[in-house]
Coordinates of N, CA, C and O in Angstrom, one line a residue:
M1 N -15.5 10.9 -1.1 CA -15.2 9.8 -2.0 C -16.4 9.6 -2.9 O -17.5 9.7 -2.5
A2 N -16.1 9.2 -4.1 CA -17.2 8.9 -5.1 C -17.7 7.5 -4.8 O -17.0 6.6 -4.5
Y3 N -19.0 7.4 -4.8 CA -19.7 6.1 -4.6 C -20.2 5.6 -5.9 O -20.8 6.3 -6.7
T4 N -20.1 4.3 -6.1 CA -20.5 3.6 -7.3 C -21.9 3.1 -7.2 O -22.7 3.3 -8.1
W5 N -22.3 2.5 -6.1 CA -23.6 1.9 -6.1 C -24.6 2.6 -5.2 O -25.7 2.8 -5.5
T6 N -24.1 3.0 -4.0 CA -25.1 3.6 -3.1 C -24.5 4.9 -2.6 O -23.3 5.1 -2.5
R7 N -25.4 5.8 -2.4 CA -25.1 7.2 -2.0 C -25.1 7.2 -0.5 O -25.8 6.5 0.2
P8 N -24.3 8.1 0.1 CA -24.4 8.3 1.6 C -25.7 8.8 2.0 O -26.4 9.5 1.3
T9 N -26.1 8.3 3.2 CA -27.4 8.7 3.8 C -27.1 9.2 5.2 O -26.0 8.9 5.7
P10 N -28.1 9.7 5.9 CA -27.9 10.1 7.3 C -27.5 8.9 8.2 O -26.7 9.1 9.1
T11 N -28.0 7.7 7.9 CA -27.6 6.6 8.7 C -26.3 5.9 8.2 O -25.8 5.0 8.9
R12 N -25.9 6.2 7.0 CA -24.7 5.7 6.4 C -23.9 6.8 5.8 O -24.0 7.1 4.6
P13 N -23.2 7.6 6.6 CA -22.5 8.8 6.1 C -21.3 8.4 5.2 O -20.9 7.3 5.1
A14 N -20.9 9.4 4.4 CA -19.8 9.2 3.5 C -18.5 9.0 4.2 O -18.3 9.5 5.3
H15 N -17.6 8.2 3.7 CA -16.3 8.0 4.2 C -15.5 9.2 4.0 O -15.5 9.8 2.9
T16 N -14.7 9.6 5.0 CA -13.8 10.7 4.9 C -12.3 10.3 4.9 O -11.5 11.1 4.6
T17 N -12.1 9.0 5.3 CA -10.8 8.5 5.4 C -10.7 7.1 4.7 O -11.6 6.3 5.0
Q18 N -9.7 6.9 3.9 CA -9.5 5.6 3.4 C -8.0 5.3 3.3 O -7.2 6.1 2.7
Y19 N -7.5 4.2 3.8 CA -6.1 3.8 3.7 C -5.9 2.7 2.7 O -6.8 2.0 2.3
F20 N -4.6 2.6 2.2 CA -4.3 1.5 1.2 C -2.9 1.1 1.6 O -2.0 1.9 1.9
E21 N -2.6 -0.2 1.5 CA -1.3 -0.8 1.7 C -1.2 -2.1 0.9 O -2.1 -2.9 0.9
M22 N -0.1 -2.2 0.2 CA 0.2 -3.4 -0.6 C 1.7 -3.5 -0.8 O 2.2 -2.7 -1.4
L23 N 2.3 -4.6 -0.3 CA 3.7 -4.9 -0.5 C 4.6 -3.7 -0.1 O 5.6 -3.5 -0.7
G24 N 4.2 -3.0 1.0 CA 5.0 -1.9 1.5 C 4.6 -0.6 0.9 O 5.0 0.4 1.5
N25 N 3.9 -0.6 -0.3 CA 3.4 0.7 -0.8 C 2.2 1.1 0.0 O 1.4 0.2 0.4
R26 N 2.0 2.4 0.2 CA 0.9 2.8 1.1 C 0.4 4.1 0.7 O 1.1 4.9 0.1
A27 N -0.9 4.4 1.1 CA -1.5 5.7 0.8 C -2.6 5.9 1.8 O -3.1 5.0 2.4
I28 N -3.0 7.2 1.9 CA -4.1 7.5 2.8 C -4.8 8.7 2.1 O -4.2 9.6 1.6
Y29 N -6.1 8.6 2.1 CA -7.0 9.7 1.7 C -7.7 10.2 2.9 O -8.2 9.4 3.7
H30 N -7.8 11.5 3.1 CA -8.6 12.1 4.2 C -9.0 13.5 3.8 O -8.2 14.4 3.5
D31 N -10.3 13.7 3.8 CA -10.9 15.0 3.6 C -10.3 15.8 2.4 O -9.9 17.0 2.5
G32 N -10.1 15.1 1.3 CA -9.7 15.8 0.1 C -8.2 15.8 -0.1 O -7.6 16.4 -1.1
W33 N -7.4 15.2 0.8 CA -6.0 15.1 0.7 C -5.6 13.7 0.5 O -6.2 12.7 1.0
V34 N -4.5 13.5 -0.3 CA -3.9 12.1 -0.5 C -2.4 12.2 -0.2 O -1.7 13.1 -0.7
A35 N -1.9 11.3 0.6 CA -0.5 11.1 0.8 C -0.2 9.7 0.4 O -0.9 8.8 0.8
A36 N 0.8 9.5 -0.4 CA 1.1 8.1 -0.9 C 2.6 8.0 -1.1 O 3.3 8.9 -1.4
T37 N 3.1 6.7 -0.9 CA 4.4 6.4 -1.3 C 4.5 6.1 -2.7 O 3.6 5.6 -3.3
T38 N 5.7 6.3 -3.3 CA 6.0 5.9 -4.7 C 6.6 4.5 -4.6 O 7.4 4.3 -3.7
P39 N 6.3 3.6 -5.5 CA 6.9 2.3 -5.4 C 8.5 2.4 -5.5 O 9.0 3.1 -6.3
A40 N 9.1 1.7 -4.6 CA 10.6 1.7 -4.5 C 11.2 0.9 -5.7 O 12.3 1.2 -6.1
T41 N 10.4 -0.1 -6.1 CA 10.9 -0.9 -7.3 C 9.7 -1.0 -8.2 O 8.5 -1.0 -7.8
L42 N 10.0 -1.2 -9.5 CA 9.0 -1.3 -10.5 C 8.4 -2.7 -10.4 O 9.1 -3.7 -10.4
P43 N 7.0 -2.8 -10.3 CA 6.4 -4.1 -10.1 C 6.7 -5.1 -11.3 O 6.7 -6.3 -11.0
W44 N 6.9 -4.6 -12.5 CA 7.0 -5.5 -13.6 C 8.5 -5.9 -13.8 O 8.8 -6.7 -14.6
E45 N 9.4 -5.4 -13.0 CA 10.8 -5.8 -13.0 C 11.1 -6.7 -11.8 O 11.1 -6.3 -10.7
L46 N 11.2 -8.0 -12.1 CA 11.5 -8.9 -11.0 C 12.9 -8.7 -10.5 O 13.8 -9.1 -11.1
S47 N 13.0 -8.0 -9.4 CA 14.3 -7.7 -8.8 C 14.8 -8.7 -7.9 O 14.0 -9.3 -7.1
T48 N 16.1 -8.9 -7.9 CA 16.7 -9.9 -6.9 C 17.4 -9.1 -5.8 O 17.9 -9.7 -4.9
K49 N 17.4 -7.8 -5.9 CA 18.0 -7.0 -4.9 C 17.1 -6.9 -3.7 O 15.9 -7.1 -3.8
P50 N 17.6 -6.8 -2.5 CA 16.8 -6.7 -1.3 C 15.8 -5.5 -1.3 O 16.2 -4.5 -1.9
P51 N 14.6 -5.7 -0.8 CA 13.7 -4.6 -0.7 C 14.2 -3.4 0.2 O 15.0 -3.7 1.1
P52 N 13.7 -2.2 -0.1 CA 14.2 -1.1 0.8 C 13.6 -1.2 2.2 O 12.7 -2.0 2.4
D53 N 14.2 -0.5 3.1 CA 13.6 -0.4 4.4 C 12.1 -0.1 4.3 O 11.8 0.9 3.7
V54 N 11.3 -0.9 5.0 CA 9.8 -0.7 4.8 C 9.3 0.6 5.4 O 8.3 1.1 4.9
I55 N 10.0 1.2 6.3 CA 9.6 2.5 6.9 C 10.3 3.7 6.2 O 9.7 4.7 5.8
T56 N 11.6 3.6 6.1 CA 12.4 4.8 5.6 C 12.8 4.7 4.1 O 13.3 5.7 3.5
G57 N 12.5 3.6 3.4 CA 13.0 3.4 2.1 C 12.0 3.9 1.0 O 12.2 3.6 -0.2
Y58 N 10.9 4.5 1.4 CA 9.9 5.0 0.4 C 9.8 6.5 0.4 O 9.8 7.1 1.5
K59 N 9.6 7.1 -0.7 CA 9.4 8.5 -0.8 C 7.9 8.8 -0.7 O 7.1 8.1 -1.4
W60 N 7.5 9.7 0.1 CA 6.0 10.1 0.2 C 5.7 11.3 -0.7 O 6.6 12.2 -0.8
E61 N 4.5 11.3 -1.2 CA 4.0 12.5 -2.0 C 2.7 12.9 -1.3 O 2.1 12.2 -0.6
L62 N 2.4 14.2 -1.5 CA 1.2 14.8 -0.9 C 0.4 15.6 -2.0 O 1.0 16.4 -2.7
Y63 N -0.9 15.4 -2.0 CA -1.7 16.1 -3.0 C -3.0 16.5 -2.4 O -3.6 15.8 -1.6
N64 N -3.5 17.7 -2.8 CA -4.8 18.2 -2.5 C -5.7 17.9 -3.7 O -5.7 18.6 -4.7
V65 N -6.4 16.8 -3.6 CA -7.2 16.3 -4.8 C -8.4 17.2 -5.0 O -9.0 17.1 -6.1
Q66 N -8.8 18.0 -4.1 CA -10.0 18.9 -4.4 C -9.5 20.0 -5.3 O -10.3 20.4 -6.2
E67 N -8.3 20.5 -5.2 CA -7.7 21.5 -6.1 C -6.9 20.9 -7.2 O -6.8 21.6 -8.3
D68 N -6.4 19.7 -7.1 CA -5.5 19.1 -8.1 C -6.0 17.6 -8.2 O -5.3 16.7 -7.8
P69 N -7.1 17.4 -8.9 CA -7.6 16.0 -9.0 C -6.7 15.0 -9.8 O -6.8 13.8 -9.7
T70 N -5.8 15.6 -10.6 CA -4.9 14.7 -11.4 C -3.6 14.4 -10.6 O -2.8 13.6 -11.1
Q71 N -3.5 14.9 -9.4 CA -2.3 14.7 -8.6 C -1.0 15.0 -9.4 O -0.1 14.2 -9.4
F72 N -1.0 16.2 -9.9 CA 0.1 16.7 -10.7 C 1.1 17.4 -9.8 O 2.3 17.3 -10.0
N73 N 0.6 18.2 -8.9 CA 1.4 19.1 -8.0 C 1.7 18.5 -6.7 O 0.9 18.6 -5.8
D74 N 2.9 17.8 -6.5 CA 3.3 17.2 -5.3 C 3.6 18.3 -4.2 O 4.5 19.1 -4.4
L75 N 2.9 18.3 -3.1 CA 3.1 19.4 -2.1 C 3.9 18.9 -0.9 O 4.0 19.6 0.1
A76 N 4.5 17.7 -1.0 CA 5.2 17.2 0.2 C 6.3 18.1 0.7 O 6.5 18.3 1.9
D77 N 7.1 18.6 -0.2 CA 8.2 19.5 0.2 C 7.7 20.9 0.7 O 8.3 21.5 1.6
K78 N 6.6 21.3 0.2 CA 6.1 22.6 0.6 C 5.2 22.6 1.8 O 5.1 23.6 2.5
M79 N 4.7 21.4 2.2 CA 3.8 21.3 3.3 C 4.2 20.0 4.2 O 3.4 19.1 4.3
P80 N 5.4 20.1 4.8 CA 5.8 18.9 5.5 C 5.0 18.6 6.7 O 4.8 17.4 7.1
E81 N 4.3 19.6 7.3 CA 3.5 19.4 8.5 C 2.2 18.6 8.1 O 1.8 17.7 8.8
K82 N 1.7 19.0 7.0 CA 0.5 18.3 6.5 C 0.8 16.8 6.1 O 0.1 15.9 6.4
L83 N 2.0 16.6 5.5 CA 2.4 15.3 5.1 C 2.6 14.5 6.4 O 2.1 13.3 6.4
K84 N 3.2 15.0 7.4 CA 3.4 14.3 8.7 C 2.0 13.9 9.3 O 1.8 12.8 9.8
Q85 N 1.1 14.8 9.2 CA -0.3 14.6 9.7 C -0.9 13.4 9.0 O -1.5 12.5 9.6
M86 N -0.7 13.4 7.7 CA -1.3 12.3 6.9 C -0.6 11.0 7.1 O -1.3 9.9 7.2
Q87 N 0.7 11.0 7.3 CA 1.4 9.8 7.6 C 1.0 9.2 8.9 O 0.8 8.0 9.1
D88 N 0.9 10.1 9.9 CA 0.4 9.7 11.2 C -1.0 9.0 11.2 O -1.3 8.0 11.8
L89 N -1.8 9.6 10.3 CA -3.2 9.1 10.2 C -3.1 7.7 9.5 O -3.8 6.8 9.9
F90 N -2.2 7.6 8.5 CA -2.1 6.3 7.9 C -1.7 5.2 8.9 O -2.3 4.1 9.0
Y91 N -0.7 5.5 9.7 CA -0.2 4.5 10.7 C -1.3 4.2 11.8 O -1.4 3.1 12.3
A92 N -2.1 5.2 12.1 CA -3.2 5.0 13.0 C -4.3 4.1 12.4 O -4.8 3.1 13.1
E93 N -4.6 4.3 11.1 CA -5.5 3.4 10.5 C -4.9 2.0 10.3 O -5.6 1.0 10.5
A94 N -3.7 1.9 9.9 CA -3.0 0.6 9.8 C -3.0 -0.2 11.1 O -3.3 -1.4 11.1
K95 N -2.8 0.5 12.2 CA -2.9 -0.2 13.5 C -4.3 -0.6 13.8 O -4.5 -1.7 14.2
K96 N -5.2 0.3 13.5 CA -6.6 0.0 13.8 C -7.1 -1.3 13.1 O -7.9 -2.1 13.6
Y97 N -6.6 -1.5 11.8 CA -7.1 -2.6 11.0 C -6.1 -3.7 10.9 O -6.1 -4.5 10.0
N98 N -5.1 -3.8 11.9 CA -4.2 -4.8 12.0 C -3.3 -5.0 10.7 O -3.1 -6.2 10.3
V99 N -2.9 -4.0 10.1 CA -2.0 -4.0 9.0 C -0.5 -4.1 9.4 O 0.3 -4.5 8.6
L100 N -0.3 -3.6 10.6 CA 1.1 -3.6 11.1 C 1.5 -4.9 11.6 O 0.7 -5.7 12.2
P101 N 2.8 -5.3 11.5 CA 3.9 -4.6 10.9 C 3.8 -4.7 9.4 O 3.3 -5.7 8.8
L102 N 4.2 -3.7 8.7 CA 4.2 -3.7 7.2 C 5.3 -4.7 6.7 O 6.3 -4.9 7.4
D103 N 5.0 -5.3 5.6 CA 5.9 -6.3 5.0 C 6.1 -6.1 3.5 O 5.1 -6.1 2.8
N104 N 7.3 -5.8 3.1 CA 7.6 -5.6 1.7 C 8.5 -6.7 1.1 O 9.1 -6.5 0.1
T105 N 8.5 -7.8 1.8 CA 9.5 -8.9 1.4 C 8.8 -10.0 0.6 O 9.3 -11.1 0.4
T106 N 7.6 -9.8 0.1 CA 6.8 -10.8 -0.6 C 7.6 -11.3 -1.8 O 7.7 -12.5 -2.0
L107 N 8.1 -10.4 -2.7 CA 8.8 -10.9 -3.9 C 10.1 -11.6 -3.5 O 10.4 -12.7 -4.1
L108 N 10.8 -11.2 -2.5 CA 12.0 -11.8 -2.0 C 11.6 -13.3 -1.5 O 12.3 -14.2 -1.9
R109 N 10.6 -13.4 -0.7 CA 10.1 -14.7 -0.3 C 9.6 -15.6 -1.4 O 9.9 -16.8 -1.4
W110 N 9.0 -15.0 -2.4 CA 8.4 -15.7 -3.5 C 9.6 -16.3 -4.3 O 9.5 -17.5 -4.8
N111 N 10.7 -15.6 -4.5 CA 11.8 -16.0 -5.3 C 12.8 -16.9 -4.5 O 13.7 -17.4 -5.1
T112 N 12.6 -17.2 -3.3 CA 13.4 -18.0 -2.5 C 13.3 -19.5 -2.9 O 12.1 -20.0 -2.9
P113 N 14.3 -20.2 -3.3 CA 14.2 -21.6 -3.7 C 13.8 -22.4 -2.5 O 14.2 -22.2 -1.4
R114 N 12.9 -23.4 -2.8 CA 12.4 -24.3 -1.8 C 12.5 -25.7 -2.3 O 12.4 -26.0 -3.5
R115 N 12.7 -26.6 -1.4 CA 12.8 -28.0 -1.7 C 11.3 -28.5 -1.9 O 10.5 -28.2 -1.0
A116 N 11.1 -29.3 -2.9 CA 9.7 -29.8 -3.1 C 9.4 -30.9 -2.2 O 10.3 -31.7 -1.8
S117 N 8.2 -31.0 -1.7 CA 7.8 -32.0 -0.8 C 7.5 -33.3 -1.7 O 7.0 -33.2 -2.7
P118 N 8.0 -34.5 -1.2 CA 7.7 -35.7 -1.9 C 6.2 -36.0 -2.1 O 5.9 -36.7 -3.0
R119 N 5.4 -35.4 -1.3 CA 4.0 -35.6 -1.4 C 3.3 -34.7 -2.3 O 2.1 -34.8 -2.5
D120 N 4.0 -33.7 -2.8 CA 3.4 -32.7 -3.7 C 3.2 -33.4 -5.1 O 4.1 -33.7 -5.8
E121 N 1.9 -33.5 -5.4 CA 1.5 -34.2 -6.7 C 1.9 -33.4 -7.9 O 1.9 -33.9 -9.0
R122 N 2.2 -32.1 -7.7 CA 2.5 -31.2 -8.9 C 3.8 -31.7 -9.5 O 4.1 -31.3 -10.6
F123 N 4.7 -32.3 -8.7 CA 6.0 -32.7 -9.2 C 6.0 -34.2 -9.6 O 6.2 -35.1 -8.8
S124 N 5.7 -34.5 -10.9 CA 5.5 -35.8 -11.3 C 6.8 -36.6 -11.3 O 6.8 -37.8 -11.4
C125 N 8.0 -35.9 -11.3 CA 9.2 -36.6 -11.3 C 9.6 -37.2 -10.0 O 10.6 -38.0 -9.9
I126 N 8.9 -36.9 -8.9 CA 9.1 -37.4 -7.6 C 8.2 -38.6 -7.3 O 7.0 -38.5 -7.4
R127 N 8.8 -39.7 -7.0 CA 8.0 -40.9 -6.8 C 7.8 -41.1 -5.3 O 8.6 -40.9 -4.5
T128 N 6.6 -41.5 -5.0 CA 6.3 -41.8 -3.6 C 5.8 -43.3 -3.6 O 5.1 -43.7 -4.5
N129 N 6.1 -44.0 -2.6 CA 5.7 -45.4 -2.5 C 4.8 -45.6 -1.3 O 4.9 -45.0 -0.3

């Protein structure tokens, strides 16, 4: 991985693995390989439909970034064993850093109507005595 401020040293070796998860989308980098899900819904389209299954509703892609730094050539269909290895590594890292269970219901929860609290000062139309 490229370092911005400090270079790896013998006492602080370079990272070889990095995971990412946000709103059900996830990725893992390990030793020059990247496996990542493609977003199931477009972030800028506020969807009211239910989110996909957090485990099976996402398509995974696989890239060898040492040979293909632009991530143009998706190898997931050609190398299913390598993809499975990377997925297993993602879930191991997610467990290690308490990311599980994955949750992709944030937008659904955000859009759920709620009753305002009478004590909430943001709602000036509600009077409290």
